[in-house]
Amino acid sequence: MNLTVLAASGRTGLALTREALRRGHTVTAIARDPGRIDVPPSARLHKVAADVEDPASLAAIAGSTVLSGLGTDRAGVLTAGAKAVAAAGPSRIIWLGAYGTGRSAEVAGEAATTLAKLLGDRLADKVEADATILAAGGTMFHAGLLTDGPESAERRTVGLEAGPPLDFEAVISRATVAAAMLDEAETPHFEGTIALPLPG
């Protein structure tokens, strides 16, 4: 497949890029500074400089399946990115969000209230970005607390109705999330809705 990884220089973006290449896909890896995409050279890897706050720079994603590892500490970036990606005309969007925000807050339980306080003004940004991607027919992956480490051998992906309570003691590796998102790119099961990647 021809895949585009958004925010490919970040830790989740790197995990997505490496997993996509490992599976034999052709990857357009997008970052503001492509030099920070720390992945070995490959004939199937194309690094592109672009910024989600400059929609014109995202022309390369038209017609491709986009996997986003975009994250930020600044409110507004996620919504701007979601709108720019949706407008660019990809064939599919698979977007990483946070479990316990927006439509997954009720399923996540009491901890979602604490998470909302921690996120502050970034919560509304996440919720609006989610809504934009879902309205475009994309798939949202709502993950718990991310960590580095290997892919979980027991990993699984479930729908929102099967979500466990949000547990701040539990973590999921970026490699596990990346593998789940790539599974969805290869064989869609959650188009237009929210999926939850779980470590076991």
CSV table of N, CA, C and O in Angstrom, one decimal, residues 147-199:
chain,number,residue,atom,x,y,z
A,147,THR,N,3.8,4.6,26.0
A,147,THR,CA,5.1,4.4,26.5
A,147,THR,C,6.0,3.8,25.4
A,147,THR,O,5.4,3.4,24.3
A,148,ASP,N,7.3,3.8,25.5
A,148,ASP,CA,8.1,3.1,24.6
A,148,ASP,C,8.2,1.7,25.0
A,148,ASP,O,7.9,1.3,26.1
A,149,GLY,N,8.7,0.9,24.1
A,149,GLY,CA,8.8,-0.5,24.4
A,149,GLY,C,8.3,-1.4,23.2
A,149,GLY,O,7.8,-0.9,22.2
A,150,PRO,N,8.4,-2.7,23.3
A,150,PRO,CA,8.1,-3.6,22.2
A,150,PRO,C,6.6,-3.7,22.0
A,150,PRO,O,5.8,-3.4,22.9
A,151,GLU,N,6.2,-4.2,20.9
A,151,GLU,CA,4.8,-4.5,20.6
A,151,GLU,C,4.3,-5.6,21.5
A,151,GLU,O,5.0,-6.6,21.7
A,152,SER,N,3.1,-5.5,22.0
A,152,SER,CA,2.6,-6.5,22.9
A,152,SER,C,2.1,-7.7,22.1
A,152,SER,O,1.3,-7.6,21.1
A,153,ALA,N,2.6,-8.9,22.5
A,153,ALA,CA,2.2,-10.1,21.8
A,153,ALA,C,0.7,-10.4,22.0
A,153,ALA,O,0.1,-11.2,21.2
A,154,GLU,N,0.1,-9.9,23.1
A,154,GLU,CA,-1.3,-10.2,23.4
A,154,GLU,C,-2.2,-9.1,22.9
A,154,GLU,O,-3.4,-9.0,23.3
A,155,ARG,N,-1.7,-8.1,22.1
A,155,ARG,CA,-2.5,-7.0,21.8
A,155,ARG,C,-3.8,-7.3,21.0
A,155,ARG,O,-3.9,-8.4,20.4
A,156,ARG,N,-4.8,-6.4,21.2
A,156,ARG,CA,-6.1,-6.6,20.5
A,156,ARG,C,-6.7,-5.2,20.3
A,156,ARG,O,-6.3,-4.2,21.0
A,157,THR,N,-7.6,-5.1,19.4
A,157,THR,CA,-8.3,-3.8,19.1
A,157,THR,C,-9.8,-4.1,19.3
A,157,THR,O,-10.3,-5.1,18.7
A,158,VAL,N,-10.5,-3.3,20.1
A,158,VAL,CA,-11.9,-3.4,20.3
A,158,VAL,C,-12.7,-2.1,20.0
A,158,VAL,O,-12.1,-1.1,19.8
A,159,GLY,N,-14.0,-2.3,19.8
A,159,GLY,CA,-14.8,-1.1,19.6
A,159,GLY,C,-15.0,-0.4,20.9
A,159,GLY,O,-14.8,-0.9,22.0
A,160,LEU,N,-15.6,0.8,20.8
A,160,LEU,CA,-15.8,1.7,22.0
A,160,LEU,C,-16.7,1.0,23.1
A,160,LEU,O,-16.4,1.1,24.3
A,161,GLU,N,-17.6,0.2,22.6
A,161,GLU,CA,-18.5,-0.4,23.6
A,161,GLU,C,-17.8,-1.5,24.5
A,161,GLU,O,-18.4,-1.8,25.5
A,162,ALA,N,-16.7,-1.9,24.1
A,162,ALA,CA,-15.9,-2.9,24.9
A,162,ALA,C,-14.8,-2.3,25.7
A,162,ALA,O,-13.9,-3.0,26.2
A,163,GLY,N,-14.7,-1.0,25.7
A,163,GLY,CA,-13.6,-0.3,26.4
A,163,GLY,C,-13.6,-0.5,27.9
A,163,GLY,O,-14.6,-0.5,28.6
A,164,PRO,N,-12.4,-0.7,28.5
A,164,PRO,CA,-12.3,-0.9,29.9
A,164,PRO,C,-12.2,0.5,30.6
A,164,PRO,O,-12.0,1.5,29.9
A,165,PRO,N,-12.4,0.6,31.9
A,165,PRO,CA,-12.2,1.9,32.5
A,165,PRO,C,-10.8,2.4,32.3
A,165,PRO,O,-9.8,1.7,32.2
A,166,LEU,N,-10.6,3.7,32.1
A,166,LEU,CA,-9.3,4.3,32.0
A,166,LEU,C,-8.5,4.2,33.3
A,166,LEU,O,-9.0,4.5,34.3
A,167,ASP,N,-7.3,3.7,33.1
A,167,ASP,CA,-6.5,3.4,34.3
A,167,ASP,C,-5.1,4.1,34.1
A,167,ASP,O,-4.4,3.7,33.2
A,168,PHE,N,-4.8,5.1,34.9
A,168,PHE,CA,-3.6,5.8,34.8
A,168,PHE,C,-2.4,5.0,35.1
A,168,PHE,O,-1.2,5.4,34.8
A,169,GLU,N,-2.6,3.8,35.7
A,169,GLU,CA,-1.4,2.9,36.0
A,169,GLU,C,-1.1,2.1,34.8
A,169,GLU,O,0.0,1.5,34.7
A,170,ALA,N,-2.0,1.9,33.9
A,170,ALA,CA,-1.8,1.1,32.7
A,170,ALA,C,-1.2,1.9,31.6
A,170,ALA,O,-1.5,3.1,31.4
A,171,VAL,N,-0.4,1.2,30.8
A,171,VAL,CA,0.3,1.9,29.6
A,171,VAL,C,0.2,1.0,28.4
A,171,VAL,O,-0.1,-0.2,28.5
A,172,ILE,N,0.3,1.6,27.3
A,172,ILE,CA,0.4,0.8,26.0
A,172,ILE,C,1.5,1.4,25.2
A,172,ILE,O,1.8,2.6,25.1
A,173,SER,N,2.3,0.5,24.6
A,173,SER,CA,3.5,0.9,23.9
A,173,SER,C,3.1,1.5,22.5
A,173,SER,O,2.1,1.1,21.9
A,174,ARG,N,3.9,2.5,22.1
A,174,ARG,CA,3.7,3.1,20.8
A,174,ARG,C,3.8,2.0,19.7
A,174,ARG,O,3.1,2.1,18.7
A,175,ALA,N,4.6,1.0,19.9
A,175,ALA,CA,4.7,0.0,18.9
A,175,ALA,C,3.4,-0.8,18.8
A,175,ALA,O,3.0,-1.2,17.7
A,176,THR,N,2.8,-1.0,19.9
A,176,THR,CA,1.5,-1.7,19.9
A,176,THR,C,0.4,-0.9,19.2
A,176,THR,O,-0.3,-1.5,18.4
A,177,VAL,N,0.4,0.4,19.5
A,177,VAL,CA,-0.6,1.2,18.8
A,177,VAL,C,-0.3,1.3,17.3
A,177,VAL,O,-1.3,1.2,16.5
A,178,ALA,N,0.9,1.4,16.9
A,178,ALA,CA,1.3,1.5,15.5
A,178,ALA,C,0.8,0.2,14.8
A,178,ALA,O,0.3,0.3,13.7
A,179,ALA,N,1.1,-0.9,15.4
A,179,ALA,CA,0.7,-2.2,14.8
A,179,ALA,C,-0.8,-2.2,14.6
A,179,ALA,O,-1.3,-2.7,13.6
A,180,ALA,N,-1.6,-1.8,15.6
A,180,ALA,CA,-3.0,-1.8,15.5
A,180,ALA,C,-3.5,-0.8,14.4
A,180,ALA,O,-4.5,-1.2,13.7
A,181,MET,N,-2.9,0.3,14.3
A,181,MET,CA,-3.3,1.3,13.3
A,181,MET,C,-3.0,0.7,11.9
A,181,MET,O,-3.7,0.9,10.9
A,182,LEU,N,-1.8,0.0,11.7
A,182,LEU,CA,-1.5,-0.6,10.5
A,182,LEU,C,-2.4,-1.7,10.1
A,182,LEU,O,-2.8,-1.9,8.9
A,183,ASP,N,-2.9,-2.5,11.1
A,183,ASP,CA,-3.9,-3.5,10.9
A,183,ASP,C,-5.1,-2.9,10.2
A,183,ASP,O,-5.7,-3.4,9.3
A,184,GLU,N,-5.6,-1.8,10.8
A,184,GLU,CA,-6.8,-1.1,10.3
A,184,GLU,C,-6.6,-0.6,8.9
A,184,GLU,O,-7.5,-0.6,8.1
A,185,ALA,N,-5.4,-0.1,8.6
A,185,ALA,CA,-5.1,0.4,7.2
A,185,ALA,C,-5.2,-0.8,6.2
A,185,ALA,O,-5.7,-0.6,5.1
A,186,GLU,N,-4.7,-1.9,6.6
A,186,GLU,CA,-4.7,-3.1,5.7
A,186,GLU,C,-6.0,-3.8,5.6
A,186,GLU,O,-6.4,-4.2,4.5
A,187,THR,N,-6.8,-3.9,6.7
A,187,THR,CA,-8.1,-4.5,6.7
A,187,THR,C,-9.0,-3.7,7.6
A,187,THR,O,-9.0,-3.8,8.8
A,188,PRO,N,-9.8,-2.8,7.0
A,188,PRO,CA,-10.7,-1.9,7.7
A,188,PRO,C,-11.7,-2.6,8.5
A,188,PRO,O,-12.4,-3.5,8.0
A,189,HIS,N,-11.9,-2.3,9.8
A,189,HIS,CA,-13.0,-2.8,10.6
A,189,HIS,C,-13.7,-1.6,11.3
A,189,HIS,O,-14.8,-1.9,11.8
A,190,PHE,N,-13.1,-0.5,11.4
A,190,PHE,CA,-13.7,0.6,12.3
A,190,PHE,C,-13.8,1.9,11.5
A,190,PHE,O,-13.6,3.0,12.1
A,191,GLU,N,-14.2,1.9,10.2
A,191,GLU,CA,-14.3,3.1,9.5
A,191,GLU,C,-15.4,4.0,10.0
A,191,GLU,O,-16.5,3.5,10.4
A,192,GLY,N,-15.1,5.3,10.2
A,192,GLY,CA,-16.1,6.2,10.7
A,192,GLY,C,-16.4,6.1,12.2
A,192,GLY,O,-17.4,6.7,12.6
A,193,THR,N,-15.6,5.4,12.9
A,193,THR,CA,-15.8,5.3,14.3
A,193,THR,C,-14.6,5.2,15.1
A,193,THR,O,-13.5,5.5,14.6
A,194,ILE,N,-14.7,4.9,16.4
A,194,ILE,CA,-13.5,4.9,17.3
A,194,ILE,C,-13.1,3.5,17.7
A,194,ILE,O,-14.0,2.7,18.0
A,195,ALA,N,-11.9,3.2,17.6
A,195,ALA,CA,-11.3,1.9,18.0
A,195,ALA,C,-10.4,2.1,19.1
A,195,ALA,O,-9.7,3.2,19.3
A,196,LEU,N,-10.3,1.1,20.0
A,196,LEU,CA,-9.4,1.1,21.2
A,196,LEU,C,-8.3,0.1,21.1
A,196,LEU,O,-8.6,-1.1,21.1
A,197,PRO,N,-7.1,0.5,20.9
A,197,PRO,CA,-6.0,-0.5,20.9
A,197,PRO,C,-5.7,-0.9,22.4
A,197,PRO,O,-5.5,0.0,23.2
A,198,LEU,N,-5.6,-2.1,22.7
A,198,LEU,CA,-5.3,-2.6,24.0
A,198,LEU,C,-4.1,-3.5,24.0
A,198,LEU,O,-3.9,-4.3,23.1
A,199,PRO,N,-3.3,-3.5,25.1
A,199,PRO,CA,-2.1,-4.3,25.1
A,199,PRO,C,-2.3,-5.8,25.3
A,199,PRO,O,-1.5,-6.6,25.1
